[in-house]
Coordinates of C-alpha atoms in Angstrom, one line a residue:
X173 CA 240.9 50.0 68.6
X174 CA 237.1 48.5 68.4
X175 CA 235.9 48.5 65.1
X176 CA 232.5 49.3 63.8
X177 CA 231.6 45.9 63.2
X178 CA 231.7 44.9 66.7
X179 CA 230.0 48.1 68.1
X180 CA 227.6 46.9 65.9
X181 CA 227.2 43.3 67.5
X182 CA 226.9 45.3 70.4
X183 CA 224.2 47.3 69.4
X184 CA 222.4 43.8 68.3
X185 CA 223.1 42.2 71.8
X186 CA 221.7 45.1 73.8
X187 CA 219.2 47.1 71.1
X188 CA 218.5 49.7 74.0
X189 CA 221.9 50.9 75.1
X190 CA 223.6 53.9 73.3
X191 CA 227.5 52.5 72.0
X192 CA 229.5 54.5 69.7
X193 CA 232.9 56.0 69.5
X194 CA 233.0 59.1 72.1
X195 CA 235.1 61.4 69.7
X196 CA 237.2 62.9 69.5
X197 CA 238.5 60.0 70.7
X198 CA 238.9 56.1 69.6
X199 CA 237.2 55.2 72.5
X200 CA 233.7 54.0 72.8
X201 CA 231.5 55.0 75.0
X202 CA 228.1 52.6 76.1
X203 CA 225.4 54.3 78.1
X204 CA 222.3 53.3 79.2
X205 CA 218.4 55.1 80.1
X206 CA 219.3 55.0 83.6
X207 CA 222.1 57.9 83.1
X208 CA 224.8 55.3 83.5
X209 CA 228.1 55.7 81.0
X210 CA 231.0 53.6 80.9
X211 CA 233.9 54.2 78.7
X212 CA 236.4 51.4 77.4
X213 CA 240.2 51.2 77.6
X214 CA 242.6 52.8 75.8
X215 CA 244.1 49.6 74.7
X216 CA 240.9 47.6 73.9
X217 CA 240.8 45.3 71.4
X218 CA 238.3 43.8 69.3
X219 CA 239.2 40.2 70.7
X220 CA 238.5 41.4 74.4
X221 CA 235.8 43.5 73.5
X222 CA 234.2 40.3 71.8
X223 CA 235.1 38.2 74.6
X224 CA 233.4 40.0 76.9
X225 CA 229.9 40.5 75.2
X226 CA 230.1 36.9 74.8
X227 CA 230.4 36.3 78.7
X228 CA 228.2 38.8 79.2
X229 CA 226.1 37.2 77.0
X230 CA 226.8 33.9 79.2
X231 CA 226.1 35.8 82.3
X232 CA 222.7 37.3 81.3
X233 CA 224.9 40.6 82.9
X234 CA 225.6 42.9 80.8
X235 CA 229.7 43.1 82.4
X236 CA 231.1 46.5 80.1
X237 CA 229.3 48.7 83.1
X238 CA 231.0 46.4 85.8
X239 CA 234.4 46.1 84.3
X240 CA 234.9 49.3 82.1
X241 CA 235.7 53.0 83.9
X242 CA 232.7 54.9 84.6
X243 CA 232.0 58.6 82.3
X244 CA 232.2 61.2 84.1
X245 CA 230.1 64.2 82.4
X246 CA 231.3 67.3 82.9
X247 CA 229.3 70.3 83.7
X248 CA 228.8 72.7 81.3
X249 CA 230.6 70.9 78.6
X250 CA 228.0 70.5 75.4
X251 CA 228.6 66.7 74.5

């Protein structure tokens, strides 16, 4: 599971995006103004979460909306 503390770092690294836990779920969920969401793993941990804002970081890319599954939001489903 990702703890708050690094959703946090997050949320300094990339002030604009939206990243919290989607519930009713463990996962987090990162989304941007341009209507893109990406949702992490099941099994992701705080070491690989932290690894990869820090090569994202690296990369001036942010990677989580390369390399995590896209959201799908479903219609007529209030979120």
């Amino acid at each position: 599971m990702i703890s708050y503390s690094s959703i946090l770092k997050y949320r300094e690294t990339y002030p604009n995006d939206y990243c919290a836990y989607g519930e009713p779920s463990d996962n987090v969920l990162i989304s941007n103004n341009a209507d893109i969401s990406v949702v992490s793993p099941p099994d992701e941990t705080d070491e690989v979460f932290m690894d990869r804002l820090s090569r994202s970081k690296e990369s001036g890319e942010n990677l989580f909306y390369k390399e995590w599954e896209k959201h799908k939001y479903e219609k007529g489903m209030i979120y």
